[in-house]
Tab-separated table of N, CA and C and ligand atoms in Angstrom:
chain	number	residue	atom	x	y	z
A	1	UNK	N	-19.009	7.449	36.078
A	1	UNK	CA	-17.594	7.262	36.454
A	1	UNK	C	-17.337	5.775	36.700
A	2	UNK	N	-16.196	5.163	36.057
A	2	UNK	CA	-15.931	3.846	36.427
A	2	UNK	C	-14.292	3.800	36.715
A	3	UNK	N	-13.751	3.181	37.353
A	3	UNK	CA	-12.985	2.437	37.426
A	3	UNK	C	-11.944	1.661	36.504
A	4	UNK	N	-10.972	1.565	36.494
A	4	UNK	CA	-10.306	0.766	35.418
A	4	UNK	C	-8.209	0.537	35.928
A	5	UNK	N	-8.367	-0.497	35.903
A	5	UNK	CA	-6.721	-0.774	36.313
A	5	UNK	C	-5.943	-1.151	35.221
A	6	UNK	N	-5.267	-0.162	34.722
A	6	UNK	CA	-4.050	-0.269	33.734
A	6	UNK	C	-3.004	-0.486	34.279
A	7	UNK	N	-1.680	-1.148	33.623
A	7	UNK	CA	-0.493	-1.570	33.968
A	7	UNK	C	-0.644	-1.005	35.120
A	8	UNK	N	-1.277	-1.828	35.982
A	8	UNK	CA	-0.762	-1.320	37.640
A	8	UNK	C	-1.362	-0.308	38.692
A	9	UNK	N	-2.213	0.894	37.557
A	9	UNK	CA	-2.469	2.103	38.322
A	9	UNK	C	-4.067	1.875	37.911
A	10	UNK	N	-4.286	2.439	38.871
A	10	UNK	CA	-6.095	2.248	38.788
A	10	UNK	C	-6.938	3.705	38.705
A	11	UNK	N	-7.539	4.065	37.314
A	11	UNK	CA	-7.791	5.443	36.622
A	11	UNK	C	-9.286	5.213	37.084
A	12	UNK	N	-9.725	6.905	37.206
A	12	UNK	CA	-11.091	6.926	37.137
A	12	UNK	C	-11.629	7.380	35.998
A	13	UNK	N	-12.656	6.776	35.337
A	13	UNK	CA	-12.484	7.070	33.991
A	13	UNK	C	-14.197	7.531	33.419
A	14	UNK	N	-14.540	8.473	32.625
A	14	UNK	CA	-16.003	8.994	32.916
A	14	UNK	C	-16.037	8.380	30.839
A	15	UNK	N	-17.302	7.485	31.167
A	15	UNK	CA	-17.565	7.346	29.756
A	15	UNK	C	-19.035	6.203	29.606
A	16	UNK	N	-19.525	6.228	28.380
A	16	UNK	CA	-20.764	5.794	28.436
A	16	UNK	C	-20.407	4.201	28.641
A	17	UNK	N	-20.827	3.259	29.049
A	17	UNK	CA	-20.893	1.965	29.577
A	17	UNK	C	-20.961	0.927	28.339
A	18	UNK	N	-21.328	1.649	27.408
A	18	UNK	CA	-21.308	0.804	25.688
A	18	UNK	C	-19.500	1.375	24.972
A	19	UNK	N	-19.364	2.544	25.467
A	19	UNK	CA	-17.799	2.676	24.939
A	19	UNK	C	-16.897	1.607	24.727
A	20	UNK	N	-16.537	1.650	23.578
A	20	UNK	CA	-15.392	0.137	23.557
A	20	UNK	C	-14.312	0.914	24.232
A	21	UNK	N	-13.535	-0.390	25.013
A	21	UNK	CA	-12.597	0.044	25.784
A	21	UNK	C	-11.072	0.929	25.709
A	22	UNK	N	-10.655	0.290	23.911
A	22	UNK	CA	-9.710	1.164	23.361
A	22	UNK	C	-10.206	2.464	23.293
A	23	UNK	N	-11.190	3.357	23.073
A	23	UNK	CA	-11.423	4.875	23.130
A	23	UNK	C	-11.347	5.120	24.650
A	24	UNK	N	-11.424	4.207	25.412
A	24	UNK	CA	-11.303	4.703	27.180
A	24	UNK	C	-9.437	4.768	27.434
A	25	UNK	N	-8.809	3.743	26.913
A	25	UNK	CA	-7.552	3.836	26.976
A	25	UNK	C	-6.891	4.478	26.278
A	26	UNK	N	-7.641	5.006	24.795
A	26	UNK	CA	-6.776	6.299	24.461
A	26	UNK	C	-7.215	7.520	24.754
A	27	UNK	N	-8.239	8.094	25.030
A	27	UNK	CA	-9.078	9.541	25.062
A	27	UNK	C	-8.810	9.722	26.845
A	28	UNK	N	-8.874	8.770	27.684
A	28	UNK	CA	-9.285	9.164	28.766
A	28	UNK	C	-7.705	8.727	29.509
A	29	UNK	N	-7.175	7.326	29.312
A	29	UNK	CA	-6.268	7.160	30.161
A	29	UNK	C	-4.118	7.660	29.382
A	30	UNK	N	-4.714	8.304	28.245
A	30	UNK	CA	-3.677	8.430	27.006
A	30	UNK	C	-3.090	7.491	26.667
A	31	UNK	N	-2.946	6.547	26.851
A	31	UNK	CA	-2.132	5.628	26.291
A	31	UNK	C	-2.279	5.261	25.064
A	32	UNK	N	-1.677	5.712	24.009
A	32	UNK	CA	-2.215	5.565	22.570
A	32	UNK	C	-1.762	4.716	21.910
A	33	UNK	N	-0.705	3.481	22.452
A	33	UNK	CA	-0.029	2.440	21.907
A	33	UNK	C	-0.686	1.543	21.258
A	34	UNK	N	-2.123	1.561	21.996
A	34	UNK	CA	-3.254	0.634	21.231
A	34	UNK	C	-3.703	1.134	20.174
A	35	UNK	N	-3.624	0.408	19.411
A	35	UNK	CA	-4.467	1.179	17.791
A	35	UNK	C	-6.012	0.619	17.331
A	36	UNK	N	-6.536	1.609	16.383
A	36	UNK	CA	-7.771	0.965	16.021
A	36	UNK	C	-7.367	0.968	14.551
A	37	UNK	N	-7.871	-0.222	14.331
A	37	UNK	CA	-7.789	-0.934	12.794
A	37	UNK	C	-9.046	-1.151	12.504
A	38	UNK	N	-9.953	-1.966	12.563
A	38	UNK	CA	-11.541	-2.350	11.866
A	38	UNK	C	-12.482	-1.905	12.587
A	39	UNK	N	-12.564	-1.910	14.159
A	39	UNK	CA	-13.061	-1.568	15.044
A	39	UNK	C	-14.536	-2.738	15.462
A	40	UNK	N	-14.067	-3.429	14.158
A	40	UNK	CA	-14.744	-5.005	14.639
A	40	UNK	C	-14.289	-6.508	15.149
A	41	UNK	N	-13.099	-6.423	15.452
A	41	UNK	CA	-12.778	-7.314	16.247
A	41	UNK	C	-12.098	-8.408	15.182
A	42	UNK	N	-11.443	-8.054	14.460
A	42	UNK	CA	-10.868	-8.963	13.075
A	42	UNK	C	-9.639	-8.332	12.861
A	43	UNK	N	-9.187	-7.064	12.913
A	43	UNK	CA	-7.715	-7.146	12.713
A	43	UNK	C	-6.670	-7.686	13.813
A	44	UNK	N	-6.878	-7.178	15.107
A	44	UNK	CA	-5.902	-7.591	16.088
A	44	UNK	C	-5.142	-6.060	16.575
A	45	UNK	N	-5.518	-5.485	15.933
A	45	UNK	CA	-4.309	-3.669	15.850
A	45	UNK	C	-4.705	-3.308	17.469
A	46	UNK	N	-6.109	-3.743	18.397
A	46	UNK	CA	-6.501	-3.108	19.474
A	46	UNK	C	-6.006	-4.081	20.727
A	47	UNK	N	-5.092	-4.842	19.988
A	47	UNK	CA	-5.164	-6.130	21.403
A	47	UNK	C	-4.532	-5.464	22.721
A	48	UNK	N	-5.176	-5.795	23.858
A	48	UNK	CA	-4.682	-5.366	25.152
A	48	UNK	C	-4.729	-6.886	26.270
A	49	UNK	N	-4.339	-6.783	27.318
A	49	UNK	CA	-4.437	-8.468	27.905
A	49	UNK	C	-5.278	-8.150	28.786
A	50	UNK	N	-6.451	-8.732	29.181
A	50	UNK	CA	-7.083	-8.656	30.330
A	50	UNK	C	-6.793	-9.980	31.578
A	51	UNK	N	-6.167	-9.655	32.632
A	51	UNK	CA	-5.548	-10.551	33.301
A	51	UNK	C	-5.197	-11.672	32.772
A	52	UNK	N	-4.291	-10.739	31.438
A	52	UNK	CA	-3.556	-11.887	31.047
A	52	UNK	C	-3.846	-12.645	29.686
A	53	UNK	N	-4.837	-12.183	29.471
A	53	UNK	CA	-5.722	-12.732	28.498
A	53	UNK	C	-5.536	-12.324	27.036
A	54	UNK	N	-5.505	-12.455	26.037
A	54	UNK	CA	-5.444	-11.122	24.934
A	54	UNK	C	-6.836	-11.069	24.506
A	55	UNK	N	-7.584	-9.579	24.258
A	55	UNK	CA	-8.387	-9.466	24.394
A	55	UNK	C	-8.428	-8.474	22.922
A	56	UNK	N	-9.951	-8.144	22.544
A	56	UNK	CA	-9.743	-6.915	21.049
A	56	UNK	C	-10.699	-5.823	21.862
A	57	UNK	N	-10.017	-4.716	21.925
A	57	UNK	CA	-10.296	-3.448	23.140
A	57	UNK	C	-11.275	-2.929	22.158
A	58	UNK	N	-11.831	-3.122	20.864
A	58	UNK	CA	-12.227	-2.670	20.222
A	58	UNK	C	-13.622	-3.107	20.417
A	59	UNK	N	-13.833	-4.266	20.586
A	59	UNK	CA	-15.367	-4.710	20.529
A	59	UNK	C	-15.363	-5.223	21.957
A	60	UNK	N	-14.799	-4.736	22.933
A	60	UNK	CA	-14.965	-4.959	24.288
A	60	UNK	C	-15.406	-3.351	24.978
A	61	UNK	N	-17.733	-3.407	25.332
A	61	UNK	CA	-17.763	-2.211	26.009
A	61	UNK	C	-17.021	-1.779	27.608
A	62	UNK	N	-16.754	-0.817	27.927
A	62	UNK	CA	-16.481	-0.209	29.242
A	62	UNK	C	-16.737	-0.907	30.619
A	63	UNK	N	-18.441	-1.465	30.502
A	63	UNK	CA	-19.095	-2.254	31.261
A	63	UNK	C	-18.571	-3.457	31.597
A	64	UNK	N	-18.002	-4.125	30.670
A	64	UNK	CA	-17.886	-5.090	31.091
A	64	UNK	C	-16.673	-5.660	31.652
A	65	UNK	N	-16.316	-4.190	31.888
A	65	UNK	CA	-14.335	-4.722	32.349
A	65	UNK	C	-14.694	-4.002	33.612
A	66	UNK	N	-14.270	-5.186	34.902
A	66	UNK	CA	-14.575	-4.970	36.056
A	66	UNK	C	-13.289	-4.195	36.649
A	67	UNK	N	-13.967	-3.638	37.513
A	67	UNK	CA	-12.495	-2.576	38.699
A	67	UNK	C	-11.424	-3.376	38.664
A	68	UNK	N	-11.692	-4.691	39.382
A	68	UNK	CA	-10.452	-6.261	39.887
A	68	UNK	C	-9.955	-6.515	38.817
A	69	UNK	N	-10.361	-6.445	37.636
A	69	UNK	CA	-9.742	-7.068	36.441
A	69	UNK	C	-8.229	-6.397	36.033
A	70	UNK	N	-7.281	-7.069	36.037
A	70	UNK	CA	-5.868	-6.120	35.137
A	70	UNK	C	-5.667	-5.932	33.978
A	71	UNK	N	-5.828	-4.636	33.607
A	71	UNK	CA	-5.837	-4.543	31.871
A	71	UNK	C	-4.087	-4.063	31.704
A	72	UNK	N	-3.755	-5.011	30.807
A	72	UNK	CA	-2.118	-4.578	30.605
A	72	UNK	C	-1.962	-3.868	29.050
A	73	UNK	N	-1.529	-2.839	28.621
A	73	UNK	CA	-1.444	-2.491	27.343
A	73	UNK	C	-0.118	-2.437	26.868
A	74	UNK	N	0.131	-2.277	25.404
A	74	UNK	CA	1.928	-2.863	24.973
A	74	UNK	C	2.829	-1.552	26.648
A	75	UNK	N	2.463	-0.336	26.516
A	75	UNK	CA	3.149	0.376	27.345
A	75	UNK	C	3.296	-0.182	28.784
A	76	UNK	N	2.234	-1.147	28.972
A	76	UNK	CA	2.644	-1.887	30.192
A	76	UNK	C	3.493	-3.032	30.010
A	77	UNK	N	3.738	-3.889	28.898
A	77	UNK	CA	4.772	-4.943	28.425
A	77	UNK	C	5.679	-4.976	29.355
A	78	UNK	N	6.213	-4.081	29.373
A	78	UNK	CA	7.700	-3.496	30.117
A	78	UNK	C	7.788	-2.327	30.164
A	79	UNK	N	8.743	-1.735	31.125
A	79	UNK	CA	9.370	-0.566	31.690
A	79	UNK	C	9.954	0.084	30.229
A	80	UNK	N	11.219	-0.908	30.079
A	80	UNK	CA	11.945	-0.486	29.563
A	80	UNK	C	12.136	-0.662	27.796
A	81	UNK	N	11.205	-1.291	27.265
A	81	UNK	CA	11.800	-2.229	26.157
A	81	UNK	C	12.541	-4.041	26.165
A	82	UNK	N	12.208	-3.932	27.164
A	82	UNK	CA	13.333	-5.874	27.615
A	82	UNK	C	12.293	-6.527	27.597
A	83	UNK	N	11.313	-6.613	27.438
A	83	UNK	CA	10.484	-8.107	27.186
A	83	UNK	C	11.427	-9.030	26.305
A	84	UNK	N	11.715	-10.324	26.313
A	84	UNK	CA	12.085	-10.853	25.175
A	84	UNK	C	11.487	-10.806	23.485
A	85	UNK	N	10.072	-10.368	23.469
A	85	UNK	CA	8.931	-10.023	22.301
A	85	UNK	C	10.213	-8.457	21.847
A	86	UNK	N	9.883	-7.438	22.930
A	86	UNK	CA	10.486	-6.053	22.270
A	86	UNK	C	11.582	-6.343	21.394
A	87	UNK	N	12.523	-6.908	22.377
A	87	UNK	CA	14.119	-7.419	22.417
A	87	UNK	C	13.850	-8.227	20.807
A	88	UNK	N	13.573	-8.763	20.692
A	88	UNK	CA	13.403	-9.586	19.145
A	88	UNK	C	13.046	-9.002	18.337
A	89	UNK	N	11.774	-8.439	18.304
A	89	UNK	CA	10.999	-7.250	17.551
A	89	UNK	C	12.431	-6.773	16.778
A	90	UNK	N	12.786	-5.738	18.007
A	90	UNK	CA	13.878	-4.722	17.344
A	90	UNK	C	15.086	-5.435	16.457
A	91	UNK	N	15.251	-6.925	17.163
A	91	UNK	CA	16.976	-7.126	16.572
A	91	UNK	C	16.062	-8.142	15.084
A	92	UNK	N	14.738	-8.225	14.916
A	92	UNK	CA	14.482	-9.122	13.728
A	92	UNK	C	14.222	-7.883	12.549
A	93	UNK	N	14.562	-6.530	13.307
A	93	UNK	CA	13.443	-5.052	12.447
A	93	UNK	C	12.123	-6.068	12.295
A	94	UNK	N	11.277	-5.821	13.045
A	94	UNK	CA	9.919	-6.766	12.583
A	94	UNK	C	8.933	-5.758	11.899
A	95	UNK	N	8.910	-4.638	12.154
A	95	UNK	CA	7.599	-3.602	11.916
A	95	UNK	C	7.598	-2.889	10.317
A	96	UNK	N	6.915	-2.833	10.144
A	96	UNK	CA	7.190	-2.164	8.570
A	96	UNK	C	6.842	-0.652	8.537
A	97	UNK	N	5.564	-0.619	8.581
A	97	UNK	CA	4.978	0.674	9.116
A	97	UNK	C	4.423	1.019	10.597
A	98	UNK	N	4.438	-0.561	11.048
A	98	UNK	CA	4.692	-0.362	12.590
A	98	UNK	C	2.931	-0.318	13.019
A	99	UNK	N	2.149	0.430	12.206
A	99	UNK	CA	0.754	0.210	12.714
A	99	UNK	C	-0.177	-1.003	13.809
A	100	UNK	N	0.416	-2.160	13.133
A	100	UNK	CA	-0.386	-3.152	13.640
A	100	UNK	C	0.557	-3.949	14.698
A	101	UNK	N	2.214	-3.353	14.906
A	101	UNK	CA	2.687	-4.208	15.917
A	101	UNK	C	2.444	-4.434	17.337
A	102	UNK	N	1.665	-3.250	17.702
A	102	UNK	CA	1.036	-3.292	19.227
A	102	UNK	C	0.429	-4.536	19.665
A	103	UNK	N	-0.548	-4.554	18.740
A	103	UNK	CA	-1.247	-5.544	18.609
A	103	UNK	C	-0.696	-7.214	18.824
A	104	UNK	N	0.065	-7.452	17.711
A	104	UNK	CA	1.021	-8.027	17.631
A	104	UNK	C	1.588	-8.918	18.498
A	105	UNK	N	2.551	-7.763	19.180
A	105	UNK	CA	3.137	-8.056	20.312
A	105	UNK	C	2.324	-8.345	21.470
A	106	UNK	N	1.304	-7.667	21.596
A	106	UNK	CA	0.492	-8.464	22.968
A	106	UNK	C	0.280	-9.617	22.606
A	107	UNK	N	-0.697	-9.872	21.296
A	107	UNK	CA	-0.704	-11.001	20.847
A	107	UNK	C	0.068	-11.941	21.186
A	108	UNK	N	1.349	-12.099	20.917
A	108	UNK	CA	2.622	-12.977	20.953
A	108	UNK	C	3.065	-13.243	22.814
A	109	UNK	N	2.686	-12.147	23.176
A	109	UNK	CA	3.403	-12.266	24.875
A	109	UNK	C	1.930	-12.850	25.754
A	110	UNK	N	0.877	-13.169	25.122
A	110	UNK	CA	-0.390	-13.637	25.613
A	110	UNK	C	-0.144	-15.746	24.944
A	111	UNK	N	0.220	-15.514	23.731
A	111	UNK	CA	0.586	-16.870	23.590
A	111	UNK	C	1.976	-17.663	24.148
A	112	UNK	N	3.272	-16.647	24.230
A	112	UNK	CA	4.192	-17.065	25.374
A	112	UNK	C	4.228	-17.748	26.634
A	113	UNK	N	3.294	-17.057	26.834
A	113	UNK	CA	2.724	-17.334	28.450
A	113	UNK	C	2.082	-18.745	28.264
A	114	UNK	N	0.877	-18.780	27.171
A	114	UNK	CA	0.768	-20.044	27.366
A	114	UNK	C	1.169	-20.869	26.950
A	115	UNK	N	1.810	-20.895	25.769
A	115	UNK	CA	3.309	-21.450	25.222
A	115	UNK	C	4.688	-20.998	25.159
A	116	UNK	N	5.561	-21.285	25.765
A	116	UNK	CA	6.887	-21.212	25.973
A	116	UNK	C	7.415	-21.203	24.570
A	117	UNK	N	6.907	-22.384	24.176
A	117	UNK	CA	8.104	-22.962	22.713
A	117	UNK	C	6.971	-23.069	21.509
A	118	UNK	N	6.349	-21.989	21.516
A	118	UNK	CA	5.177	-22.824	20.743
A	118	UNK	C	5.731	-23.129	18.780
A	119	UNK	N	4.645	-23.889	18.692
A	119	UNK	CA	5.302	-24.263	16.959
A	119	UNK	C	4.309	-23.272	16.141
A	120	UNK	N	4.904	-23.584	15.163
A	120	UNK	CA	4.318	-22.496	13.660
A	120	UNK	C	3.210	-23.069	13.283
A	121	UNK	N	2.267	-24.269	13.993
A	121	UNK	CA	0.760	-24.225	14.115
A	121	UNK	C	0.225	-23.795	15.509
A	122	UNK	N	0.896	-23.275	16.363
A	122	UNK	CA	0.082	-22.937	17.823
A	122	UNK	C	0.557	-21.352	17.487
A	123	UNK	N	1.481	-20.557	16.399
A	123	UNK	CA	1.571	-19.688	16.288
A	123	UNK	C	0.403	-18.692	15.223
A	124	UNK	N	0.033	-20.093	13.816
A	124	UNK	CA	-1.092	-19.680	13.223
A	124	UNK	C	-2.338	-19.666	13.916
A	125	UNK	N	-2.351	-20.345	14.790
A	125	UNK	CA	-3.601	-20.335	15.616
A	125	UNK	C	-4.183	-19.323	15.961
A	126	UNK	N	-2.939	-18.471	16.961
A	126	UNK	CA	-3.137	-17.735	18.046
A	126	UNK	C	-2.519	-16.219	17.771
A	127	UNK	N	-1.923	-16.138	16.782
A	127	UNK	CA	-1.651	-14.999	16.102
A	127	UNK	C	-2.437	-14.666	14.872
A	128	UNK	N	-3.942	-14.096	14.816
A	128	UNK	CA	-4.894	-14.384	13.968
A	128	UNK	C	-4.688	-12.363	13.410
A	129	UNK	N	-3.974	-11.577	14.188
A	129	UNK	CA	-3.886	-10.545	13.523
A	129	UNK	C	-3.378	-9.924	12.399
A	130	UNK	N	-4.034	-9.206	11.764
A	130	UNK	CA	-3.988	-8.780	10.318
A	130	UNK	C	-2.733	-7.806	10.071
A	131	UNK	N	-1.806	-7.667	9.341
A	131	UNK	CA	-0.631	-6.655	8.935
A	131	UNK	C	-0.772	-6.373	7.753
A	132	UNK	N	-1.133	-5.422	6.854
A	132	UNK	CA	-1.393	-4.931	5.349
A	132	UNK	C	0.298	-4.965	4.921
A	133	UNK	N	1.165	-4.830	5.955
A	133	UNK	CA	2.408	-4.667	5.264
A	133	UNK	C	3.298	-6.380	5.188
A	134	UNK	N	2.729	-7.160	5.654
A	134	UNK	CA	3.059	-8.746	5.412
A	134	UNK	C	3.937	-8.643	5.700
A	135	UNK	N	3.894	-8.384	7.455
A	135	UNK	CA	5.459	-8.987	8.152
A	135	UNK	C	5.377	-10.060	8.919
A	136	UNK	N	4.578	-11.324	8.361
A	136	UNK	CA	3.916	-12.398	9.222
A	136	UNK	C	5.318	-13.313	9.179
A	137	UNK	N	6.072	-13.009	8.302
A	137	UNK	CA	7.461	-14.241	8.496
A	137	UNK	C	8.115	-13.766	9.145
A	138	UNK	N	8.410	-12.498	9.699
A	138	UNK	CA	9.708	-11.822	10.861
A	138	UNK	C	8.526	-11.658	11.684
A	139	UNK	N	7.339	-11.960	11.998
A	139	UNK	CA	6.307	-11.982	13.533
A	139	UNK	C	6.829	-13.379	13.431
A	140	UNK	N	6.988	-14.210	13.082
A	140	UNK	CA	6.687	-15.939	13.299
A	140	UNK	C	8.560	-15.692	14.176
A	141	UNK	N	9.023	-15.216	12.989
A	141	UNK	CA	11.040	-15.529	13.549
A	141	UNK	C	10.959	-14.891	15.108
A	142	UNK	N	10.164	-13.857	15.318
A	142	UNK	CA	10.438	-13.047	16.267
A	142	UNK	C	9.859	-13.521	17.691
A	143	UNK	N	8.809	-14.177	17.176
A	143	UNK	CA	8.340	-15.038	18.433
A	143	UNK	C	9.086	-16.188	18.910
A	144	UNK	N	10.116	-16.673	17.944
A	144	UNK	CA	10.649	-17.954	17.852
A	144	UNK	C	11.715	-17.442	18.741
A	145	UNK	N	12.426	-16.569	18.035
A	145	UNK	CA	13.964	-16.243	18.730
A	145	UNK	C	13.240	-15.697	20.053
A	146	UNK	N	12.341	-14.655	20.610
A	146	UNK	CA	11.673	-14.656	22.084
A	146	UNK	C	11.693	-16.109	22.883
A	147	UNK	N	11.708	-16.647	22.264
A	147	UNK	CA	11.190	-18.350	22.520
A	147	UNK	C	12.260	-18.911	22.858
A	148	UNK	N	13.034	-18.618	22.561
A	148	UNK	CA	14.682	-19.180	23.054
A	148	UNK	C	14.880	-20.294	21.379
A	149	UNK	N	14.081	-20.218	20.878
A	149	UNK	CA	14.705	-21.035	19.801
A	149	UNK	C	15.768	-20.527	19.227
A	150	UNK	N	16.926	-21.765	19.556
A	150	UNK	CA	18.332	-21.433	18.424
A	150	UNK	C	18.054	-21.775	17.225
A	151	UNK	N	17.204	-22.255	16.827
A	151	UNK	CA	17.283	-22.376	15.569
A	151	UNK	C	17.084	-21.132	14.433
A	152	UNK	N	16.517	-20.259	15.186
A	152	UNK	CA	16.307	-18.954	14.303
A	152	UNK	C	16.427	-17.853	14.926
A	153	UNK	N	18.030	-17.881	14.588
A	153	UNK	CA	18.720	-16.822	15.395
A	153	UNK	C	18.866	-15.670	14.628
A	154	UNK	N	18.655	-15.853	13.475
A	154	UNK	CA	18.404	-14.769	12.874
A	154	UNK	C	17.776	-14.729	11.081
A	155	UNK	N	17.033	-13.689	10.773
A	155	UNK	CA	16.034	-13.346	9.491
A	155	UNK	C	16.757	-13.427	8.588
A	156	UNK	N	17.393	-13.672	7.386
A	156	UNK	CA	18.053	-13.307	6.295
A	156	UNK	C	16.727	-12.397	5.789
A	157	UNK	N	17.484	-11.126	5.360
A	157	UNK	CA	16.330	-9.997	4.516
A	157	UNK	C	17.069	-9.867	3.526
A	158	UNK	N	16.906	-10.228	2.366
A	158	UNK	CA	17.835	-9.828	0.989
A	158	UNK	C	16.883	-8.486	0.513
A	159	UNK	N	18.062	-7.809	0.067
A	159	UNK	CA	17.617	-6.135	-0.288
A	159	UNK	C	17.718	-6.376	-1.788
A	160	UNK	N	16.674	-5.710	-2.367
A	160	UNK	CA	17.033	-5.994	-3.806
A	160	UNK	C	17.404	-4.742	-4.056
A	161	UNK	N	18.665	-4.136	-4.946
A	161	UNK	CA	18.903	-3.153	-5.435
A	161	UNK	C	18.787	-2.953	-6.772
A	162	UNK	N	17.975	-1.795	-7.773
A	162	UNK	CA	17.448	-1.639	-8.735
A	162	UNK	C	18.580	-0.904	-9.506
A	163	UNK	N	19.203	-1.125	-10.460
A	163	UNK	CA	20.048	0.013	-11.097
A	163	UNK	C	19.151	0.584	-12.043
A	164	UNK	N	19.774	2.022	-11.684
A	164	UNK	CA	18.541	2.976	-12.625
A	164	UNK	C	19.017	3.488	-13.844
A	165	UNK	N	20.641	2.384	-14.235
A	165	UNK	CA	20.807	3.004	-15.918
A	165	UNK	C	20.343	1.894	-16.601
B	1	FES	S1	-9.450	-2.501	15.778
B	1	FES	FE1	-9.977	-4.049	17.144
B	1	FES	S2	-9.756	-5.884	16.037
B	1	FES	FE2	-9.421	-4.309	14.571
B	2	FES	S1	3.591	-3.257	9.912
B	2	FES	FE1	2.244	-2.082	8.688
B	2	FES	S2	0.283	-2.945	9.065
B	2	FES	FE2	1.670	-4.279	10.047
């Protein structure tokens, strides 16, 4: 039996001490917002913050996440949807199939924190997670407009329409 403090509430949680931590936060504490993508620590789909931190829940065992430590997952982001990250997300449509935005978004609200305004090299940096559906130009706008940047207040998405005679 160990210990574990999610957004706030502190679970008792029964699992082997090598368990990566995303199967403890989905099997044991439900929170299934976290996803598994490679399960080696290269896509980004498992990111959770550890006091704050962004972390890959995937190649992080059970053991090594202490009682004191705060693990925040996207369902802890916010209550409601109002992070400025959500709030953008939704008004940029950022998700395609939506799989890897969990991720994502912690990602982005872990580099916020330590950048306010960051630029489109502190964003390649630190946003190293993988999307098969290549929504890396509405993740970049979406962090920007979170960011308070006026300059990209909004995505142009041109729709291409196919005529089928
Ligand atoms: S599932 Fe953890 S990094 Fe891919
Ligand atoms: S939105 Fe589909 S994998 Fe990123």
């Amino acid at each position: 039996m160990a210990k574990i403090n999610v957004n706030g509430r502190v679970h008792d949680v029964s699992a082997e001490p090598d368990t990566p931590l995303l199967w403890v936060l989905r099997e044991q504490v439900g929170l299934t917002g976290t996803k598994y993508g490679c399960g080696v620590a290269q896509c980004g789909a498992c990111t959770v913050h550890i006091d704050g931190a962004p972390v890959r829940s995937c190649a992080l065992p059970l053991a090594a996440v202490q009682p004191s430590q705060k693990i925040t997952t996207i369902e802890g982001l916010s209550h409601d949807g109002s992070h400025p990250l959500q709030k953008a997300w939704v008004q940029l449509d950022v998700p395609q199939c939506g799989y890897c935005q969990s991720g994502m978004i912690m990602a982005a609200a872990a580099l916020l924190k330590d950048k306010p305004r960051p630029t489109d090299a502190d964003i390649d940096a630190s946003i190293t997670n993988i999307c098969r559906c290549g929504t890396f130009n509405r993740v970049r706008a979406a962090i920007k407009q979170a960011a308070g940047d006026t300059r990209v207040a909004s995505l142009d998405i041109v729709h291409v329409h196919r005529s089928t005679t």
